[in-house]
Amino acid sequence: MLLASLVALPTDHANARPNIVLIYADDLGYGDVSIYNPQSRIPTPHIDALAREGTWLRDGHSTSTVCTPSRYALLTGQYAWRTELRSGVLMPWGRPVIDTDLTTLPEFLQDMGYETALIGKWHLGFDWPWKDGRRPPESDILQQGWISTARNDQFDWSRPLRGGPTDHGFGYYFGDDIPNMPPYAWIENDRIVAEDLVDVPRSSLISIGFEGGIHGSGPGEAGWQLDQVMPKLVDRSDKYIRNRAQSERPFFLMVSLTAPHTPVVPLSEYDGKSDAGTYGDFVVQTDDAVGSIMTALESAGLRENTIVVVTSDNGPEFPAYRQWRRYGHDSVAGLRGIKSDTWEGGHRVPFVLSWPAGGISSGRPNDALVAQIDLFASLAAVLQHPLQAGVAPDSVNVFRAIAGDDPDGRTELVYHGSRGNLGLRSGRWVLLRDGGFGRSPLPLWAEPDWVRIARGVRVDGASSDALYDLVADPGQLENVIATYPKIAERMAVRLLEIEKGR
């Protein structure tokens, strides 16, 4: 049994402690992984194989419906809505959002003797090296919401980028911060890799990517190629793992992929690899990235005692509706909503785990309620190292539930939408403040009428508070708040209590 195996681990010996590889996809939908969706038009054999070697959570959630707050919660064990990240995501040239007083997951693991690394997307802010320390007013940095007006000559790239991954517990970092926002350049540890940056026009980027995914011109490497971001991240991840083969210290590697988020730019070798168009081909490339990392673990002889987690920062982006209509591929597998919505499709995500040496190897689905914010407390339990007061305050140890030794996970979970709207999950019930919409004023993000008709929505909850019974109505087709007002009232009171820290 798992519990016995955990107790038997000689935790005073570094090699006995499991390695941890967290593969964090960007906007990968619940229905984009074929083991979750029998009608999927996209083959994902590598993620499916990992699930059958371990387990796949069918009620696993990101802790927000957009990326910055989800990443914050995962790394800090604290709900992002308790902070300035109540709504939206970090804009271009955003300041660091993780308070230096907080203990992050990689900092905790470093204290436990782990080597730690992040490869890929960060999107939690840097102290950007503005010349003479003169950060322009926000109104000058941004135009029309996302479009950046920052110029290369406003920065001193010889200075370090503070406040990033290496200042929050990652011993090594390699990535491009956010692929669809400036700077369009590689960052290693706290430095821009390129010796010279230029002003990269937006037009040169959208020529090879989905136009809606590029948020501004700005400084970058000459000849920056969006389609080469994913291959570079996978190659660096593989090399990092193979270099750990001779190390006596355990490691934590977070591979923060940039796919299948827009811009959708699969390599040409993936053309036609799915029956869901270019987006589907990009998901196939994402699945191949998982396969490559698993091969690296096998080659290094590290697979048996490595906890591998594959999940996504939120649900699929707005092209998901178009994919369903054009190709018959449903990225949320019958759930309602997409990225930014508090309906299930916005945050119920693929969540696959495997650890052969530690008992996560049943090869069965798991229906426990689990959130990514719980990885912090659960890994602390695996390492038999209690968290100090105030560390990861919203994280719950659900490891026995993940491993199948306990049928129950969380008892309640706060849902966090992109507008700062919250909801509460309690058992079979979900209460959503202001309904489920995330960005209803934006036509591209709003649930189209044809989707509502195709889903069979009977009683809508988009304009008022909504209550759903996920056992009787997993697709959230009927708002039953008028039928069960006492349940809704009780949950509303409880949500207020949680907001106040009780």
PDB file of C-alpha atoms in Angstrom, residues 109-233:
ATOM      1  CA  LEU A 109      12.061  21.855  -1.952  1.00  0.00           C
ATOM      2  CA  GLN A 110      15.437  23.586  -1.991  1.00  0.00           C
ATOM      3  CA  ASP A 111      15.368  23.524   1.817  1.00  0.00           C
ATOM      4  CA  MET A 112      14.741  19.781   1.529  1.00  0.00           C
ATOM      5  CA  GLY A 113      17.922  19.354  -0.519  1.00  0.00           C
ATOM      6  CA  TYR A 114      16.414  19.491  -4.017  1.00  0.00           C
ATOM      7  CA  GLU A 115      17.911  20.979  -7.139  1.00  0.00           C
ATOM      8  CA  THR A 116      15.211  23.107  -8.727  1.00  0.00           C
ATOM      9  CA  ALA A 117      14.677  24.350 -12.271  1.00  0.00           C
ATOM     10  CA  LEU A 118      12.012  26.029 -14.368  1.00  0.00           C
ATOM     11  CA  ILE A 119      12.110  25.749 -18.147  1.00  0.00           C
ATOM     12  CA  GLY A 120       9.500  27.655 -20.116  1.00  0.00           C
ATOM     13  CA  LYS A 121       6.830  30.207 -19.372  1.00  0.00           C
ATOM     14  CA  TRP A 122       6.992  32.323 -16.192  1.00  0.00           C
ATOM     15  CA  HIS A 123       4.341  35.081 -16.494  1.00  0.00           C
ATOM     16  CA  LEU A 124       4.659  36.150 -12.865  1.00  0.00           C
ATOM     17  CA  GLY A 125       6.615  39.322 -13.489  1.00  0.00           C
ATOM     18  CA  PHE A 126      10.129  40.723 -13.462  1.00  0.00           C
ATOM     19  CA  ASP A 127      11.663  43.979 -12.311  1.00  0.00           C
ATOM     20  CA  TRP A 128      12.449  44.976 -15.887  1.00  0.00           C
ATOM     21  CA  PRO A 129      15.697  46.942 -16.361  1.00  0.00           C
ATOM     22  CA  TRP A 130      14.279  50.309 -17.417  1.00  0.00           C
ATOM     23  CA  LYS A 131      17.052  52.799 -18.109  1.00  0.00           C
ATOM     24  CA  ASP A 132      17.866  54.926 -15.074  1.00  0.00           C
ATOM     25  CA  GLY A 133      15.131  53.021 -13.223  1.00  0.00           C
ATOM     26  CA  ARG A 134      12.495  55.174 -14.878  1.00  0.00           C
ATOM     27  CA  ARG A 135       9.477  52.978 -15.453  1.00  0.00           C
ATOM     28  CA  PRO A 136       7.007  54.827 -17.669  1.00  0.00           C
ATOM     29  CA  PRO A 137       3.407  55.281 -16.498  1.00  0.00           C
ATOM     30  CA  GLU A 138       1.167  52.301 -17.189  1.00  0.00           C
ATOM     31  CA  SER A 139      -0.796  54.395 -19.685  1.00  0.00           C
ATOM     32  CA  ASP A 140       2.384  54.847 -21.725  1.00  0.00           C
ATOM     33  CA  ILE A 141       3.419  51.193 -21.510  1.00  0.00           C
ATOM     34  CA  LEU A 142       0.077  49.855 -22.688  1.00  0.00           C
ATOM     35  CA  GLN A 143      -2.353  50.932 -25.357  1.00  0.00           C
ATOM     36  CA  GLN A 144      -5.712  49.318 -26.034  1.00  0.00           C
ATOM     37  CA  GLY A 145      -5.317  46.916 -23.142  1.00  0.00           C
ATOM     38  CA  TRP A 146      -2.587  44.553 -24.344  1.00  0.00           C
ATOM     39  CA  ILE A 147      -0.635  46.390 -27.032  1.00  0.00           C
ATOM     40  CA  SER A 148       2.786  47.434 -25.778  1.00  0.00           C
ATOM     41  CA  THR A 149       4.504  50.654 -26.820  1.00  0.00           C
ATOM     42  CA  ALA A 150       7.798  49.935 -25.023  1.00  0.00           C
ATOM     43  CA  ARG A 151      10.929  50.387 -27.155  1.00  0.00           C
ATOM     44  CA  ASN A 152      14.253  48.635 -26.992  1.00  0.00           C
ATOM     45  CA  ASP A 153      16.124  51.868 -26.245  1.00  0.00           C
ATOM     46  CA  GLN A 154      14.159  52.246 -22.989  1.00  0.00           C
ATOM     47  CA  PHE A 155      15.982  49.291 -21.392  1.00  0.00           C
ATOM     48  CA  ASP A 156      19.460  48.488 -20.151  1.00  0.00           C
ATOM     49  CA  TRP A 157      19.733  44.784 -20.949  1.00  0.00           C
ATOM     50  CA  SER A 158      23.160  44.523 -19.348  1.00  0.00           C
ATOM     51  CA  ARG A 159      21.418  44.626 -15.976  1.00  0.00           C
ATOM     52  CA  PRO A 160      19.881  41.524 -14.355  1.00  0.00           C
ATOM     53  CA  LEU A 161      16.154  40.834 -14.354  1.00  0.00           C
ATOM     54  CA  ARG A 162      15.214  40.655 -10.704  1.00  0.00           C
ATOM     55  CA  GLY A 163      12.068  39.233  -9.153  1.00  0.00           C
ATOM     56  CA  GLY A 164      11.893  36.258 -11.511  1.00  0.00           C
ATOM     57  CA  PRO A 165      12.226  32.486 -11.061  1.00  0.00           C
ATOM     58  CA  THR A 166      15.751  32.532  -9.607  1.00  0.00           C
ATOM     59  CA  ASP A 167      14.594  34.938  -6.883  1.00  0.00           C
ATOM     60  CA  HIS A 168      11.740  32.622  -5.907  1.00  0.00           C
ATOM     61  CA  GLY A 169      13.412  29.262  -5.429  1.00  0.00           C
ATOM     62  CA  PHE A 170      14.367  28.038  -8.874  1.00  0.00           C
ATOM     63  CA  GLY A 171      18.093  27.356  -9.017  1.00  0.00           C
ATOM     64  CA  TYR A 172      17.988  27.474 -12.808  1.00  0.00           C
ATOM     65  CA  TYR A 173      15.684  29.131 -15.317  1.00  0.00           C
ATOM     66  CA  PHE A 174      15.531  29.071 -19.088  1.00  0.00           C
ATOM     67  CA  GLY A 175      12.595  30.414 -21.064  1.00  0.00           C
ATOM     68  CA  ASP A 176      11.050  33.368 -22.821  1.00  0.00           C
ATOM     69  CA  ASP A 177       8.717  34.522 -20.023  1.00  0.00           C
ATOM     70  CA  ILE A 178       5.596  34.715 -22.247  1.00  0.00           C
ATOM     71  CA  PRO A 179       5.889  33.770 -25.929  1.00  0.00           C
ATOM     72  CA  ASN A 180       3.179  36.106 -27.228  1.00  0.00           C
ATOM     73  CA  MET A 181       4.346  39.212 -25.322  1.00  0.00           C
ATOM     74  CA  PRO A 182       7.606  41.180 -25.441  1.00  0.00           C
ATOM     75  CA  PRO A 183      10.469  40.790 -24.907  1.00  0.00           C
ATOM     76  CA  TYR A 184      10.688  38.204 -27.674  1.00  0.00           C
ATOM     77  CA  ALA A 185      13.950  36.758 -26.413  1.00  0.00           C
ATOM     78  CA  TRP A 186      15.440  33.935 -24.388  1.00  0.00           C
ATOM     79  CA  ILE A 187      16.154  34.481 -20.717  1.00  0.00           C
ATOM     80  CA  GLU A 188      18.626  32.306 -18.820  1.00  0.00           C
ATOM     81  CA  ASN A 189      18.558  32.651 -15.049  1.00  0.00           C
ATOM     82  CA  ASP A 190      18.279  36.447 -14.659  1.00  0.00           C
ATOM     83  CA  ARG A 191      19.782  37.620 -17.961  1.00  0.00           C
ATOM     84  CA  ILE A 192      18.677  38.106 -21.545  1.00  0.00           C
ATOM     85  CA  VAL A 193      20.731  35.629 -23.582  1.00  0.00           C
ATOM     86  CA  ALA A 194      21.107  37.676 -26.786  1.00  0.00           C
ATOM     87  CA  GLU A 195      23.813  40.318 -26.843  1.00  0.00           C
ATOM     88  CA  ASP A 196      21.698  42.723 -28.867  1.00  0.00           C
ATOM     89  CA  LEU A 197      17.944  43.191 -29.051  1.00  0.00           C
ATOM     90  CA  VAL A 198      15.975  45.093 -31.675  1.00  0.00           C
ATOM     91  CA  ASP A 199      12.475  46.481 -31.925  1.00  0.00           C
ATOM     92  CA  VAL A 200      10.367  43.617 -33.278  1.00  0.00           C
ATOM     93  CA  PRO A 201       7.231  44.767 -35.139  1.00  0.00           C
ATOM     94  CA  ARG A 202       4.013  42.941 -34.465  1.00  0.00           C
ATOM     95  CA  SER A 203       3.539  42.368 -38.189  1.00  0.00           C
ATOM     96  CA  SER A 204       6.646  40.175 -38.381  1.00  0.00           C
ATOM     97  CA  LEU A 205       5.245  37.913 -35.672  1.00  0.00           C
ATOM     98  CA  ILE A 206       1.653  37.466 -36.816  1.00  0.00           C
ATOM     99  CA  SER A 207       2.862  36.380 -40.243  1.00  0.00           C
ATOM    100  CA  ILE A 208       3.584  32.919 -38.789  1.00  0.00           C
ATOM    101  CA  GLY A 209       1.143  32.818 -35.901  1.00  0.00           C
ATOM    102  CA  PHE A 210      -2.519  33.205 -35.044  1.00  0.00           C
ATOM    103  CA  GLU A 211      -3.015  36.972 -35.098  1.00  0.00           C
ATOM    104  CA  GLY A 212      -5.091  37.112 -31.925  1.00  0.00           C
ATOM    105  CA  GLY A 213      -2.279  35.547 -29.931  1.00  0.00           C
ATOM    106  CA  ILE A 214       0.308  38.325 -30.400  1.00  0.00           C
ATOM    107  CA  HIS A 215       0.012  41.112 -27.867  1.00  0.00           C
ATOM    108  CA  GLY A 216       2.275  43.874 -29.020  1.00  0.00           C
ATOM    109  CA  SER A 217       5.475  44.900 -30.694  1.00  0.00           C
ATOM    110  CA  GLY A 218       8.550  45.454 -28.588  1.00  0.00           C
ATOM    111  CA  PRO A 219      12.142  44.449 -27.890  1.00  0.00           C
ATOM    112  CA  GLY A 220      13.284  41.045 -29.055  1.00  0.00           C
ATOM    113  CA  GLU A 221      15.888  38.996 -30.861  1.00  0.00           C
ATOM    114  CA  ALA A 222      16.249  39.658 -34.563  1.00  0.00           C
ATOM    115  CA  GLY A 223      14.552  36.886 -36.515  1.00  0.00           C
ATOM    116  CA  TRP A 224      12.575  35.575 -33.530  1.00  0.00           C
ATOM    117  CA  GLN A 225      10.615  32.498 -34.592  1.00  0.00           C
ATOM    118  CA  LEU A 226       7.512  31.587 -32.635  1.00  0.00           C
ATOM    119  CA  ASP A 227       7.411  28.038 -33.942  1.00  0.00           C
ATOM    120  CA  GLN A 228      10.864  27.341 -32.502  1.00  0.00           C
ATOM    121  CA  VAL A 229       9.885  28.124 -28.898  1.00  0.00           C
ATOM    122  CA  MET A 230       8.405  24.731 -28.070  1.00  0.00           C
ATOM    123  CA  PRO A 231      11.261  22.655 -29.588  1.00  0.00           C
ATOM    124  CA  LYS A 232      13.825  24.712 -27.688  1.00  0.00           C
ATOM    125  CA  LEU A 233      12.020  24.243 -24.360  1.00  0.00           C
TER     126      LEU A 233
END
